[in-house]
Each structure stands twice: as C-alpha cells, then as structure tokens.
Amino acid sequence: MNAPGSALAALGRLLPAPARLPSFKPGAVFRAEKSTVGVPELYAADLEGTPDVKRSGPLVSGGNVDAFSLSPNRKLVAFMADKEVDERLELYVVPFAGGTPVKVSGTPASGGDVLSFSWSPDSKQLAYLADE
C-alpha cells in the first residue's frame, strides 16, 4: 500500500493529467556542464529540436548530478545528486516534460548516500540502495 507521503505516492503525483501534458516529445536525457564548468547537471532535449532544458533544478554550491535513468515509459527521469547538501547523494524524480524535481529517497543518516537505483519495468516503482 502506498501511504500518502510515501515515495511511490509522490511518483504518482508527478505526472500531470493526460489532457494537460505538454507537447514536449521525449528525445534524450543527458548530463552536461552547460551552466557552470565542472558542474554536471541534468538536461533533456526533445525530438522537435527544442533547445535543451535543465531538469535537475538548482544545485547546492559544489553539488552535481551523479547518475540518471529515464523510466521505461519515458515519462519520468530519476537522478542521484548532491542537490541540497554537498557530498550527500539523494534520489530525485522529475517529469521528462519538465517540472520540479521531487526527492524520493527520504533523509539519509549522517554521512549516508544513495548508492544505486533502478526502475520497475512498468515505471510505477523505483528501488534504491542507500547506506542510511
């Protein structure tokens, strides 16, 4: 069961209703140092030639996107980043078409990090391993 505050419930709220989906057509997700040299961030580009759009949102000073994965249905992107605290990797999900990243990993123990993650084949669940 997915409690209202759970990470799985958060995943369900990330997708807008079908009638409100933007015209953004999934293309590619990639890490790039476009805003600041030495700081990899998450970007997406569509198949229509729309300019690349940052998906990771703002990062803490010294932070960067470490890894990412597009969901099997190509609607969501999960990424590990030290987005809020430098040197603390946490897991976030953002709609491929755009929106605000949502932290789904909870608060790690002092010195803890998300180590890896993987999507379920139906894109409804996201498993992660952390040293919490």
N, CA, C and O of each residue as an XYZ file, in Angstrom:
528
protein
N       0.848     -1.175      0.000
C       0.000      0.000      0.000
C       0.893      1.238      0.000
O       1.905      1.273      0.700
N       0.527      2.240     -0.772
C       1.301      3.471     -0.880
C       0.698      4.536      0.025
O      -0.344      5.110     -0.292
N       1.351      4.799      1.147
C       0.893      5.837      2.061
C       0.964      7.187      1.355
O       1.826      7.381      0.498
N       0.070      8.134      1.695
C       0.050      9.430      1.010
C       1.392     10.145      0.972
O       1.658     10.847     -0.004
N       2.245     10.012      1.964
C       3.529     10.694      1.979
C       4.674      9.852      1.440
O       5.826     10.285      1.462
N       4.367      8.654      0.958
C       5.439      7.757      0.522
C       6.026      8.182     -0.815
O       5.432      8.967     -1.554
N       7.209      7.644     -1.109
C       7.872      7.942     -2.374
C       7.030      7.470     -3.553
O       6.986      8.139     -4.586
N       6.353      6.310     -3.410
C       5.527      5.820     -4.520
C       4.333      6.740     -4.764
O       3.959      6.984     -5.911
N       3.739      7.246     -3.692
C       2.637      8.193     -3.867
C       3.157      9.458     -4.546
O       2.465     10.044     -5.379
N       4.370      9.881     -4.196
C       4.963     11.068     -4.826
C       5.155     10.845     -6.315
O       4.939     11.766     -7.103
N       5.555      9.640     -6.727
C       5.721      9.358     -8.151
C       4.403      9.539     -8.899
O       4.388     10.071    -10.009
N       3.305      9.103     -8.302
C       2.008      9.234     -8.948
C       1.594     10.681     -9.138
O       0.914     11.003    -10.112
N       1.989     11.558     -8.228
C       1.624     12.972     -8.338
C       2.491     13.723     -9.344
O       2.145     14.841     -9.729
N       3.592     13.150     -9.775
C       4.490     13.851    -10.693
C       3.929     13.970    -12.101
O       4.244     14.918    -12.819
N       3.107     13.021    -12.496
C       2.588     13.047    -13.863
C       1.307     13.865    -13.932
O       0.376     13.613    -13.167
N       1.240     14.841    -14.834
C       0.011     15.615    -14.986
C      -1.072     14.760    -15.650
O      -0.786     13.730    -16.261
N      -2.305     15.208    -15.518
C      -3.402     14.519    -16.189
C      -3.141     14.518    -17.692
O      -2.586     15.488    -18.209
N      -3.528     13.449    -18.420
C      -3.243     13.370    -19.854
C      -3.686     14.587    -20.652
O      -3.021     14.949    -21.622
N      -4.773     15.221    -20.281
C      -5.247     16.380    -21.029
C      -4.307     17.580    -20.883
O      -4.343     18.498    -21.703
N      -3.465     17.577    -19.842
C      -2.586     18.707    -19.595
C      -1.136     18.429    -19.964
O      -0.268     19.254    -19.678
N      -0.852     17.311    -20.581
C       0.529     17.015    -20.947
C       1.026     18.026    -21.968
O       0.318     18.343    -22.924
N       2.253     18.541    -21.772
C       2.802     19.483    -22.750
C       3.142     18.766    -24.040
O       3.126     17.536    -24.103
N       3.449     19.539    -25.066
C       3.738     18.954    -26.370
C       5.172     18.450    -26.481
O       5.592     18.026    -27.557
N       5.926     18.489    -25.392
C       7.313     18.036    -25.384
C       7.363     16.557    -25.742
O       6.739     15.741    -25.064
N       8.090     16.197    -26.792
C       8.215     14.816    -27.232
C       9.543     14.257    -26.721
O      10.599     14.811    -27.024
N       9.503     13.156    -25.941
C      10.742     12.612    -25.392
C      11.803     12.367    -26.452
O      11.515     11.869    -27.540
N      13.011     12.719    -26.117
C      14.139     12.513    -27.006
C      15.312     11.955    -26.234
O      15.499     10.740    -26.185
N      16.106     12.823    -25.628
C      17.308     12.397    -24.920
C      17.423     13.095    -23.572
O      16.995     14.237    -23.405
N      18.005     12.387    -22.625
C      18.346     12.935    -21.324
C      19.858     12.790    -21.209
O      20.418     11.758    -21.580
N      20.519     13.829    -20.693
C      21.976     13.769    -20.613
C      22.509     14.684    -19.523
O      21.834     15.614    -19.084
N      23.747     14.399    -19.091
C      24.455     15.262    -18.153
C      25.365     16.175    -18.952
O      25.993     15.744    -19.920
N      25.437     17.432    -18.550
C      26.312     18.374    -19.255
C      26.732     19.487    -18.301
O      26.047     19.783    -17.322
N      27.854     20.082    -18.607
C      28.368     21.233    -17.848
C      28.036     22.501    -18.630
O      28.937     23.197    -19.099
N      26.763     22.798    -18.771
C      26.336     23.936    -19.591
C      26.296     25.250    -18.816
O      26.658     26.293    -19.361
N      25.863     25.222    -17.555
C      25.747     26.448    -16.774
C      27.061     26.833    -16.113
O      27.454     28.000    -16.110
N      27.734     25.832    -15.552
C      28.983     26.069    -14.829
C      29.990     24.986    -15.180
O      29.680     23.799    -15.079
N      31.181     25.375    -15.587
C      32.233     24.413    -15.915
C      32.556     23.595    -14.677
O      32.740     24.148    -13.592
N      32.627     22.276    -14.836
C      32.940     21.379    -13.734
C      31.742     20.950    -12.914
O      31.898     20.212    -11.941
N      30.534     21.401    -13.285
C      29.320     21.041    -12.555
C      28.338     20.355    -13.509
O      27.574     21.033    -14.196
N      28.352     19.007    -13.558
C      27.402     18.307    -14.413
C      25.975     18.426    -13.867
O      25.722     18.172    -12.689
N      25.058     18.815    -14.746
C      23.651     18.929    -14.388
C      22.838     18.098    -15.375
O      23.367     17.644    -16.391
N      21.563     17.897    -15.082
C      20.696     17.056    -15.912
C      19.922     17.913    -16.911
O      19.301     18.911    -16.545
N      19.970     17.506    -18.175
C      19.263     18.211    -19.250
C      18.441     17.224    -20.063
O      18.696     16.020    -20.044
N      17.450     17.750    -20.778
C      16.640     16.953    -21.694
C      16.477     17.715    -22.995
O      16.454     18.946    -23.017
N      16.367     16.969    -24.067
C      16.116     17.545    -25.390
C      15.019     16.722    -26.044
O      14.984     15.501    -25.893
N      14.120     17.385    -26.771
C      13.056     16.634    -27.436
C      13.421     16.348    -28.887
O      14.477     16.764    -29.365
N      12.543     15.637    -29.579
C      12.786     15.247    -30.966
C      12.407     16.336    -31.956
O      12.640     16.187    -33.156
N      11.829     17.426    -31.476
C      11.376     18.505    -32.344
C      12.416     19.612    -32.493
O      12.188     20.577    -33.223
N      13.562     19.485    -31.806
C      14.598     20.499    -31.911
C      14.484     21.619    -30.904
O      15.182     22.626    -31.021
N      13.611     21.466    -29.906
C      13.500     22.460    -28.850
C      14.837     22.556    -28.121
O      15.484     21.530    -27.911
N      15.270     23.746    -27.732
C      16.551     23.867    -27.016
C      16.584     22.979    -25.765
O      15.553     22.719    -25.145
N      17.787     22.523    -25.409
C      17.978     21.698    -24.219
C      17.449     22.435    -22.995
O      17.616     23.648    -22.866
N      16.809     21.687    -22.100
C      16.221     22.276    -20.903
C      16.786     21.566    -19.675
O      16.810     20.336    -19.613
N      17.243     22.361    -18.694
C      17.767     21.779    -17.453
C      16.619     21.146    -16.682
O      15.569     21.765    -16.507
N      16.815     19.907    -16.218
C      15.795     19.189    -15.456
C      16.157     19.033    -13.989
O      15.285     18.757    -13.165
N      17.444     19.206    -13.647
C      17.874     18.974    -12.265
C      17.521     20.114    -11.322
O      17.575     19.937    -10.105
N      17.163     21.269    -11.845
C      16.880     22.405    -10.993
C      18.158     22.920    -10.351
O      19.248     22.461    -10.694
N      18.041     23.866     -9.424
C      19.236     24.423     -8.789
C      19.939     23.386     -7.911
O      19.301     22.527     -7.304
N      21.268     23.488     -7.859
C      22.083     22.604     -7.025
C      22.797     23.430     -5.970
O      23.097     24.604     -6.187
N      23.069     22.814     -4.829
C      23.852     23.458     -3.789
C      25.253     23.740     -4.336
O      25.709     23.051     -5.248
N      25.924     24.726     -3.798
C      27.294     25.020     -4.211
C      28.149     23.765     -4.033
O      28.181     23.184     -2.949
N      28.837     23.351     -5.088
C      29.646     22.136     -5.056
C      28.876     20.895     -5.462
O      29.472     19.832     -5.636
N      27.552     21.008     -5.618
C      26.725     19.857     -5.974
C      26.771     19.548     -7.452
O      27.168     20.389     -8.258
N      26.362     18.324     -7.814
C      26.279     17.927     -9.214
C      25.395     16.698     -9.348
O      25.097     16.027     -8.361
N      24.980     16.410    -10.571
C      24.203     15.209    -10.866
C      25.194     14.081    -11.108
O      26.079     14.188    -11.957
N      25.038     12.999    -10.352
C      25.974     11.883    -10.411
C      25.535     10.811    -11.403
O      26.366     10.283    -12.142
N      24.241     10.477    -11.432
C      23.721      9.427    -12.319
C      22.250      9.713    -12.590
O      21.602     10.431    -11.828
N      21.722      9.150    -13.676
C      20.309      9.339    -14.004
C      19.801      8.139    -14.789
O      20.580      7.352    -15.326
N      18.457      8.013    -14.847
C      17.837      6.937    -15.615
C      16.447      7.382    -16.055
O      15.647      7.840    -15.239
N      16.169      7.247    -17.330
C      14.846      7.529    -17.878
C      13.953      6.326    -17.590
O      14.370      5.183    -17.778
N      12.727      6.578    -17.135
C      11.810      5.474    -16.832
C      11.483      4.708    -18.116
O      11.550      5.276    -19.206
N      11.129      3.421    -17.997
C      10.805      2.631    -19.192
C       9.697      3.239    -20.057
O       9.717      3.076    -21.277
N       8.725      3.940    -19.444
C       7.654      4.555    -20.237
C       8.050      5.942    -20.762
O       7.251      6.606    -21.421
N       9.284      6.380    -20.469
C       9.876      7.627    -20.958
C       9.145      8.890    -20.464
O       9.203      9.935    -21.112
N       8.464      8.788    -19.325
C       7.742      9.935    -18.791
C       8.434     10.587    -17.601
O       8.195     11.758    -17.308
N       9.300      9.827    -16.906
C       9.972     10.336    -15.717
C      11.471     10.103    -15.824
O      11.927      9.195    -16.518
N      12.226     10.941    -15.122
C      13.673     10.771    -15.041
C      14.041     10.736    -13.560
O      13.692     11.646    -12.807
N      14.739      9.694    -13.150
C      15.276      9.612    -11.790
C      16.744     10.010    -11.862
O      17.441      9.676    -12.820
N      17.206     10.724    -10.842
C      18.624     11.076    -10.827
C      19.145     11.176     -9.396
O      18.426     11.564     -8.475
N      20.425     10.810     -9.239
C      21.133     10.942     -7.974
C      21.941     12.226     -8.046
O      22.635     12.485     -9.029
N      21.843     13.023     -6.996
C      22.584     14.281     -6.977
C      22.821     14.723     -5.548
O      22.061     14.384     -4.641
N      23.886     15.485     -5.360
C      24.052     16.191     -4.098
C      23.475     17.587     -4.344
O      24.191     18.577     -4.487
N      22.150     17.608     -4.384
C      21.371     18.780     -4.771
C      21.148     19.748     -3.601
O      21.178     20.965     -3.784
N      20.925     19.203     -2.405
C      20.611     20.040     -1.248
C      21.794     20.210     -0.305
O      21.966     21.274      0.289
N      22.620     19.160     -0.163
C      23.795     19.182      0.714
C      24.969     18.636     -0.087
O      24.897     17.525     -0.613
N      26.035     19.398     -0.184
C      27.213     18.959     -0.928
C      27.759     17.656     -0.329
O      27.853     17.508      0.890
N      28.113     16.724     -1.205
C      28.678     15.422     -0.832
C      27.670     14.480     -0.182
O      28.080     13.511      0.456
N      26.348     14.732     -0.322
C      25.320     13.799      0.152
C      24.400     13.484     -1.027
O      23.556     14.299     -1.399
N      24.570     12.290     -1.614
C      23.775     11.896     -2.775
C      22.392     11.434     -2.341
O      22.253     10.561     -1.484
N      21.366     12.037     -2.952
C      19.981     11.668     -2.695
C      19.312     11.415     -4.039
O      19.849     11.788     -5.082
N      18.142     10.782     -4.019
C      17.445     10.392     -5.235
C      16.248     11.304     -5.495
O      15.441     11.568     -4.604
N      16.154     11.779     -6.736
C      15.087     12.691     -7.155
C      14.414     12.143     -8.404
O      15.002     11.362     -9.153
N      13.169     12.564     -8.618
C      12.431     12.222     -9.832
C      11.813     13.503    -10.373
O      11.294     14.329     -9.622
N      11.879     13.651    -11.697
C      11.292     14.814    -12.365
C      10.606     14.323    -13.639
O      11.124     13.419    -14.294
N       9.462     14.887    -14.008
C       8.854     14.507    -15.287
C       9.787     14.858    -16.447
O      10.414     15.917    -16.438
N       9.878     13.986    -17.430
C      10.717     14.254    -18.596
C      10.288     15.562    -19.258
O      11.131     16.333    -19.716
N       8.974     15.814    -19.310
C       8.454     17.002    -19.977
C       8.704     18.287    -19.192
O       8.458     19.377    -19.707
N       9.192     18.175    -17.946
C       9.501     19.354    -17.161
C       8.731     19.394    -15.863
O       7.699     18.741    -15.713
N       9.239     20.160    -14.940
C       8.616     20.291    -13.634
C       9.682     20.403    -12.562
O      10.873     20.519    -12.852
N       9.238     20.369    -11.340
C      10.138     20.482    -10.200
C      10.579     19.099     -9.752
O       9.737     18.223     -9.558
N      11.887     18.880     -9.581
C      12.351     17.589     -9.064
C      11.807     17.341     -7.652
O      11.723     18.258     -6.835
N      11.440     16.085     -7.384
C      10.929     15.677     -6.072
C      11.895     14.664     -5.473
O      12.243     13.672     -6.114
N      12.326     14.918     -4.237
C      13.207     13.969     -3.561
C      12.371     12.769     -3.126
O      11.361     12.937     -2.443
N      12.781     11.562     -3.513
C      12.034     10.347     -3.180
C      12.804      9.426     -2.250
O      12.286      8.383     -1.851
N      14.029      9.791     -1.896
C      14.847      8.893     -1.082
C      14.730      9.115      0.417
O      15.306      8.342      1.182
N      14.026     10.116      0.862
C      13.959     10.371      2.291
C      15.244     11.016      2.770
O      16.114     11.359      1.969
N      15.361     11.179      4.079
C      16.549     11.806      4.643
C      17.526     10.730      5.101
O      17.188      9.916      5.961
N      18.735     10.713      4.537
C      19.708      9.689      4.932
C      20.313      9.996      6.304
O      20.260     11.126      6.791
N      20.883      8.966      6.904
C      21.605      9.146      8.163
C      22.823     10.015      7.898
O      23.228     10.188      6.748
N      23.397     10.550      8.934
C      24.592     11.376      8.788
C      25.662     10.614      8.008
O      26.042      9.505      8.385
N      26.140     11.211      6.925
C      27.148     10.563      6.091
C      26.589      9.547      5.117
O      27.353      8.950      4.358
N      25.271      9.328      5.112
C      24.651      8.341      4.221
C      24.399      8.894      2.844
O      24.206     10.097      2.665
N      24.401      7.998      1.864
C      24.168      8.363      0.465
C      23.310      7.324     -0.223
O      23.273      6.167      0.198
N      22.623      7.725     -1.272
C      22.012      6.768     -2.188
C      23.153      6.222     -3.038
O      23.958      6.987     -3.570
N      23.221      4.910     -3.164
C      24.328      4.268     -3.874
C      23.947      3.843     -5.286
O      24.771      3.913     -6.199
N      22.703      3.403     -5.472
C      22.240      2.974     -6.794
C      20.717      2.972     -6.803
O      20.082      3.068     -5.753
N      20.134      2.861     -7.999
C      18.672      2.832     -8.125
C      18.287      2.159     -9.435
O      19.101      2.036    -10.350
N      17.020      1.723     -9.508
C      16.532      1.052    -10.714
C      15.014      1.172    -10.798
O      14.313      1.077     -9.791
N      14.522      1.382    -12.016
C      13.082      1.466    -12.282
C      12.482      0.069    -12.386
O      13.162     -0.868    -12.806
N      11.218     -0.078    -12.009
C      10.475     -1.305    -12.293
C      10.104     -1.262    -13.781
O      10.033     -0.179    -14.363
N       9.869     -2.417    -14.400
C       9.547     -2.437    -15.839
C       8.316     -1.612    -16.220
O       8.230     -1.121    -17.346
N       7.355     -1.453    -15.289
C       6.136     -0.691    -15.607
C       6.253      0.792    -15.235
O       5.279      1.534    -15.365
N       7.417      1.229    -14.779
C       7.704      2.630    -14.415
C       6.940      3.124    -13.190
O       6.948      4.322    -12.907
N       6.281      2.230    -12.459
C       5.490      2.658    -11.309
C       6.259      2.647    -10.000
O       5.814      3.233     -9.013
N       7.417      1.982     -9.982
C       8.206      1.909     -8.759
C       9.673      2.177     -9.062
O      10.164      1.946    -10.167
N      10.338      2.666     -8.049
C      11.749      2.986     -8.152
C      12.421      2.436     -6.906
O      12.130      2.877     -5.795
N      13.314      1.478     -7.084
C      14.033      0.895     -5.951
C      15.389      1.570     -5.837
O      15.998      1.938     -6.841
N      15.857      1.729     -4.602
C      17.193      2.296     -4.441
C      17.900      1.653     -3.266
O      17.267      1.147     -2.339
N      19.223      1.681     -3.319
C      20.078      1.164     -2.272
C      20.801      2.350     -1.656
O      21.377      3.175     -2.365
N      20.766      2.432     -0.320
C      21.422      3.537      0.361
C      22.096      3.040      1.626
O      21.673      2.051      2.225
N      23.140      3.731      2.020
C      23.800      3.400      3.281
C      23.289      4.366      4.357
O      24.014      5.218      4.870
N      22.015      4.189      4.664
C      21.343      5.032      5.661
C      21.598      4.455      7.022
O      21.129      4.999      8.021
